[in-house]
Amino acid sequence: MNSDWDLFEKTSPLVMETLRNAKACGRMSHAYLVCTSNPEWRLKFPLLIFALMSCETPNADFSPCGKCPSCRRILDGTFPDMFSLAPISKARKIQIGEDENDPDTMRWFEGLFHLSSMTECGWKFGIVHEAECLTEQAQNAFLKTLEEPPEKCAFVLTSGNPSLLLPTTRSRCQILRLTDSSCVYRFPGVEQLPGILTNLLFGSKKNLSVAGDCASSLLNIANALSETAEKIVNEKWKPKLDASENLDSTGKKLLEKRVNGEISCEYLRLRDEFLSCLHTFFAQAILYREGVPFELLPNKELFAPPFPLEKLNETEIDYLYHILDFAEILLRAMRTNANDDLAIRAFCLKAVFK
Ligand SMILES: [Zn+2]
């Protein structure tokens, strides 16, 4: 078809097979949520889905031909009935908007799909880029359209942070997780994380002390992050801090403000890395169980022995899906400044009692 399609056949074979099978039996979804941390892929992938959906002369394996008028116009971005919504304001929020005339808002976007199609094939396509930037109000307004889109309309939402979306939005979409290029985790304690999470998954079931031990270990890692942030930033600013003796009081205050600002930024970055790693562990274990070869797992270093990925039985595989849901709840809670201690303890309890 085209080189992008081939790239995804190699990196996310299962996702592509699912899509081709859906096309083969005429059961493509009208709403997909594409999750990947690769921003370029978030731009490309929706086009491939739409090409697949509307291709008039698909290949023998049901992949889009790339040559028919629909395919060509979608892939080169000239398809007249393809609309996109993306965060444009500095605040990176997509608002619900006043009405259909309020550009770059949800009401404006939805209005576009009530006009009649300009193409022969009759399809209308909508892309919501960085869907996690939709406000809650905008997401709620979009739910009905996602559930029952107007005839021959299809939507693709993309997100690098799907856990920030409302569960109601996610449940109305078919979720496609693309196997990302790996993210390197460097926060202190990363080497202990797989062991702790393995205990949660395999530890004796419904055992309160397993939940308690795992929670304490996770909290130890989480609590050490602020100290690490302070150390990293102080080291970077050491020469200036050492020379601060010579500054007047205003200069000293400014420097202090700057350093403290950087410490909070570094802390948030480390914390995000920690949360993302915790989520990745379960998401990639699922990818493996769904047939992605071990060598293609983006962070296979997380699954060094003794994590017995290949020994998972059916029940434990079921658990994986549940725990991934819990991990997403934990991520959302911690990103909205819930109490770390409570959020982590609740996660561990739910994971053990799954
Ligand atoms: Zn085609």
XYZ file of C-alpha atoms and ligand atoms in Angstrom:
355
model
C 0.000 0.000 0.000
C 2.272 2.772 1.175
C 5.334 2.888 3.349
C 3.437 4.161 6.412
C 1.077 1.216 6.249
C 4.055 -1.156 6.010
C 5.749 0.509 8.980
C 2.724 -0.171 11.179
C 2.350 -3.730 9.847
C 5.861 -4.284 11.189
C 5.620 -2.440 14.482
C 1.971 -3.062 15.452
C 1.027 -6.206 13.487
C -1.890 -7.099 15.706
C -3.538 -3.712 15.441
C -3.222 -3.821 11.664
C -4.624 -7.328 11.447
C -7.583 -6.318 13.605
C -8.278 -3.387 11.303
C -7.977 -5.433 8.096
C -10.259 -8.129 9.512
C -12.820 -5.489 10.448
C -12.708 -4.120 6.894
C -13.019 -7.665 5.478
C -16.254 -8.323 7.321
C -17.598 -4.791 7.021
C -17.439 -4.149 10.743
C -15.160 -1.191 11.122
C -15.902 0.973 14.123
C -17.129 4.527 13.681
C -14.943 5.760 16.496
C -11.327 4.858 17.154
C -8.935 6.104 19.808
C -5.325 5.889 18.641
C -2.883 5.824 21.549
C 0.818 6.333 21.037
C 3.499 8.541 22.525
C 4.888 9.159 19.021
C 3.463 12.528 17.873
C 4.219 11.862 14.204
C 2.284 8.615 14.311
C -0.658 10.405 15.881
C -0.818 12.558 12.754
C -0.381 9.738 10.253
C -2.442 6.907 11.635
C -5.937 8.455 11.383
C -5.413 8.902 7.634
C -4.614 5.212 7.232
C -7.793 4.267 9.104
C -9.905 6.507 6.857
C -8.196 5.205 3.707
C -8.937 1.662 4.836
C -12.551 2.563 5.572
C -13.315 4.211 2.257
C -10.963 2.394 -0.164
C -12.926 1.327 -3.226
C -10.453 -1.325 -4.406
C -8.728 -2.854 -1.380
C -5.854 -5.315 -1.764
C -6.316 -9.064 -1.320
C -5.442 -8.773 2.392
C -8.022 -5.939 2.651
C -5.401 -3.230 3.219
C -6.241 -0.002 1.340
C -4.940 0.179 -2.249
C -3.420 3.636 -1.885
C -4.347 4.428 -5.516
C -8.114 4.874 -5.794
C -9.445 8.469 -5.613
C -10.504 8.094 -1.947
C -7.147 6.688 -0.841
C -5.175 9.305 -2.737
C -7.144 12.274 -1.492
C -7.155 11.099 2.087
C -3.440 10.350 2.141
C -2.425 13.627 0.522
C -4.800 15.570 2.750
C -7.102 16.874 0.004
C -10.199 14.859 0.893
C -12.860 17.584 1.100
C -14.867 16.004 3.911
C -12.089 15.393 6.387
C -12.071 17.804 9.338
C -9.872 18.098 12.345
C -10.078 19.594 15.790
C -6.946 20.367 17.784
C -5.970 22.475 20.791
C -4.965 25.915 19.563
C -4.985 28.103 22.647
C -1.910 28.486 24.843
C -3.768 26.632 27.573
C -3.936 23.627 25.237
C -7.612 23.085 25.878
C -10.333 22.300 23.356
C -13.454 24.059 24.618
C -17.087 23.144 24.059
C -17.720 26.549 22.422
C -20.759 28.798 22.095
C -22.262 27.397 18.899
C -21.398 26.122 15.403
C -19.833 29.467 14.497
C -17.287 29.362 17.318
C -14.231 28.058 15.455
C -11.972 25.310 16.794
C -14.489 24.256 19.434
C -16.473 21.057 19.843
C -19.779 22.655 18.778
C -18.150 23.985 15.599
C -16.597 20.586 14.867
C -19.834 18.661 15.386
C -21.700 21.113 13.175
C -19.469 20.172 10.235
C -20.904 16.670 10.215
C -24.481 17.763 9.826
C -23.821 19.278 6.398
C -24.141 16.944 3.414
C -21.064 15.270 1.994
C -19.183 16.783 -0.931
C -17.608 13.542 -2.133
C -18.922 10.728 -4.327
C -18.146 8.092 -1.728
C -20.268 9.997 0.788
C -17.893 9.575 3.725
C -17.169 12.304 6.259
C -14.200 11.972 8.555
C -13.267 13.742 11.761
C -9.977 13.730 13.648
C -9.613 15.001 17.196
C -5.894 15.574 17.772
C -4.571 15.407 21.348
C -8.009 14.375 22.576
C -6.904 14.595 26.216
C -7.016 18.384 25.721
C -10.819 18.277 25.348
C -12.415 19.832 28.407
C -14.807 17.638 30.357
C -17.679 19.695 28.998
C -16.469 19.228 25.422
C -16.108 15.482 25.945
C -19.590 15.192 27.400
C -21.014 17.115 24.462
C -19.266 14.735 22.056
C -20.450 11.476 23.674
C -23.671 11.133 21.746
C -22.007 11.713 18.378
C -19.309 9.174 19.254
C -21.905 6.618 20.164
C -24.215 7.192 17.210
C -22.418 9.175 14.529
C -24.438 10.593 11.624
C -24.595 8.155 8.718
C -21.258 7.509 6.940
C -19.330 9.598 9.460
C -16.327 8.242 11.312
C -14.062 9.704 13.974
C -10.532 9.075 15.132
C -9.286 10.536 18.400
C -5.568 10.542 19.074
C -3.804 10.797 22.383
C -0.412 10.369 23.954
C -2.092 10.334 27.367
C -5.349 8.408 26.992
C -5.638 7.975 30.750
C -6.504 11.669 30.988
C -9.677 11.143 28.934
C -13.002 10.544 30.643
C -13.733 6.812 30.906
C -17.045 7.474 29.116
C -15.174 8.869 26.114
C -12.759 5.951 26.014
C -15.488 3.351 26.307
C -17.221 4.687 23.212
C -14.134 4.232 21.064
C -12.298 1.191 19.878
C -8.842 1.650 21.357
C -5.812 1.034 19.151
C -2.496 1.054 20.986
C 0.453 1.448 18.670
C 3.714 -0.073 19.813
C 5.819 3.002 20.454
C 9.437 3.629 20.081
C 10.711 3.193 23.587
C 10.884 5.803 26.269
C 13.962 5.544 28.470
C 13.199 5.495 32.179
C 15.885 6.886 34.450
C 14.127 7.863 37.678
C 15.724 6.388 40.814
C 14.048 3.139 41.778
C 13.183 2.151 38.192
C 15.125 -1.096 38.667
C 12.884 -2.082 41.607
C 9.605 -1.309 39.892
C 9.237 -4.511 37.813
C 9.775 -6.667 40.916
C 7.135 -4.763 42.875
C 4.621 -4.911 40.038
C 5.322 -8.604 39.476
C 4.432 -9.209 43.124
C 1.178 -7.369 42.623
C 0.341 -9.561 39.658
C 1.488 -12.921 40.970
C 1.586 -12.395 44.740
C -0.714 -14.617 46.718
C -4.200 -13.527 45.864
C -6.343 -11.403 48.127
C -3.570 -10.972 50.616
C -3.677 -7.680 52.498
C 0.003 -7.783 53.427
C 1.041 -8.164 49.754
C -0.961 -5.039 48.960
C 0.584 -3.222 51.942
C 4.163 -4.203 51.059
C 3.761 -3.213 47.421
C 2.200 0.113 48.402
C 5.075 0.905 50.794
C 7.678 0.064 48.143
C 5.925 2.193 45.512
C 5.574 5.067 47.985
C 9.275 4.859 48.833
C 10.078 5.368 45.140
C 7.501 8.150 44.757
C 8.637 9.961 47.907
C 12.314 9.875 46.930
C 11.582 11.722 43.695
C 11.439 15.201 45.247
C 14.819 14.719 46.895
C 16.302 13.566 43.599
C 14.839 16.572 41.805
C 16.406 18.885 44.359
C 19.775 17.174 44.012
C 19.780 17.299 40.184
C 18.821 20.979 40.033
C 21.123 22.078 42.863
C 24.049 20.361 41.170
C 23.274 22.094 37.892
C 23.105 25.499 39.608
C 26.011 24.894 41.968
C 28.451 27.382 40.393
C 25.842 30.162 40.480
C 24.693 29.247 43.990
C 28.276 29.204 45.218
C 28.821 32.658 43.774
C 25.559 34.007 45.208
C 27.453 35.463 48.201
C 28.250 38.424 46.015
C 24.630 39.087 45.055
C 22.444 41.707 46.701
C 19.261 40.552 48.412
C 17.090 41.017 45.278
C 19.551 38.990 43.231
C 19.603 36.252 45.843
C 15.799 36.104 45.942
C 15.587 35.912 42.146
C 18.107 33.116 42.018
C 16.282 31.218 44.753
C 12.984 31.623 42.908
C 14.501 30.357 39.681
C 16.092 27.319 41.333
C 12.904 26.435 43.219
C 10.892 26.735 40.012
C 13.247 24.346 38.295
C 13.094 21.899 41.175
C 9.301 21.693 40.920
C 9.537 21.180 37.142
C 12.117 18.435 37.539
C 10.028 16.800 40.259
C 6.937 16.774 38.028
C 8.988 15.314 35.179
C 10.366 12.507 37.370
C 6.936 11.799 38.784
C 5.458 11.596 35.308
C 8.224 9.200 34.291
C 7.466 7.012 37.310
C 3.730 6.936 36.579
C 4.271 6.326 32.900
C 6.657 3.432 33.649
C 4.145 1.825 35.989
C 1.488 2.017 33.286
C 3.859 0.868 30.537
C 4.710 -2.278 32.467
C 1.134 -3.574 32.316
C 0.389 -2.163 28.847
C 3.425 -3.900 27.358
C 2.757 -7.169 29.182
C -0.626 -7.071 27.438
C 0.981 -6.345 24.070
C 3.164 -9.412 24.564
C 0.212 -11.586 25.474
C -1.629 -10.333 22.430
C 1.138 -11.625 20.201
C 3.686 -8.834 19.805
C 7.102 -10.548 19.724
C 9.234 -9.938 22.818
C 11.999 -8.229 20.770
C 9.485 -5.640 19.591
C 8.368 -4.597 23.069
C 9.483 -0.968 23.386
C 10.642 -1.356 26.991
C 11.578 -5.004 27.126
C 14.199 -4.148 29.790
C 11.277 -3.995 32.245
C 10.686 -7.683 31.686
C 14.101 -9.014 32.487
C 13.990 -12.223 34.534
C 12.428 -13.035 36.918
C 9.300 -11.564 35.352
C 7.671 -14.707 33.959
C 5.766 -13.158 31.055
C 5.574 -16.418 29.134
C 4.157 -18.262 32.137
C 1.037 -16.112 32.512
C -2.074 -18.266 32.599
C -5.508 -17.191 31.328
C -6.644 -15.876 34.724
C -3.524 -13.795 35.131
C -3.931 -12.404 31.638
C -7.415 -11.329 32.669
C -5.871 -9.661 35.728
C -3.499 -7.745 33.464
C -6.400 -5.965 31.789
C -7.968 -5.109 35.150
C -4.697 -3.872 36.615
C -4.081 -1.722 33.547
C -7.460 -0.091 34.187
C -6.485 0.492 37.828
C -3.124 1.903 36.725
C -4.951 4.385 34.496
C -7.131 5.451 37.400
C -3.989 5.908 39.509
C -2.361 8.025 36.794
C -5.404 10.256 36.530
C -5.639 10.620 40.295
C -1.969 11.490 40.744
C -1.953 13.922 37.850
C -4.847 15.768 39.417
C -2.933 16.089 42.699
C -4.751 13.446 44.679
C -2.929 12.404 47.841
C -0.102 10.070 46.690
C -0.349 7.859 49.723
C -4.077 7.227 49.340
C -3.951 6.841 45.553
C -1.106 4.305 45.635
C -2.625 2.305 48.496
C -5.970 2.163 46.688
C -4.236 0.998 43.507
C -2.390 -1.818 45.294
C -5.503 -2.991 47.123
C -7.530 -3.076 43.915
C -4.699 -4.875 42.105
C -4.433 -7.571 44.744
C -8.205 -8.049 45.121
C -8.836 -7.592 41.389
Zn -8.003 2.660 -2.310
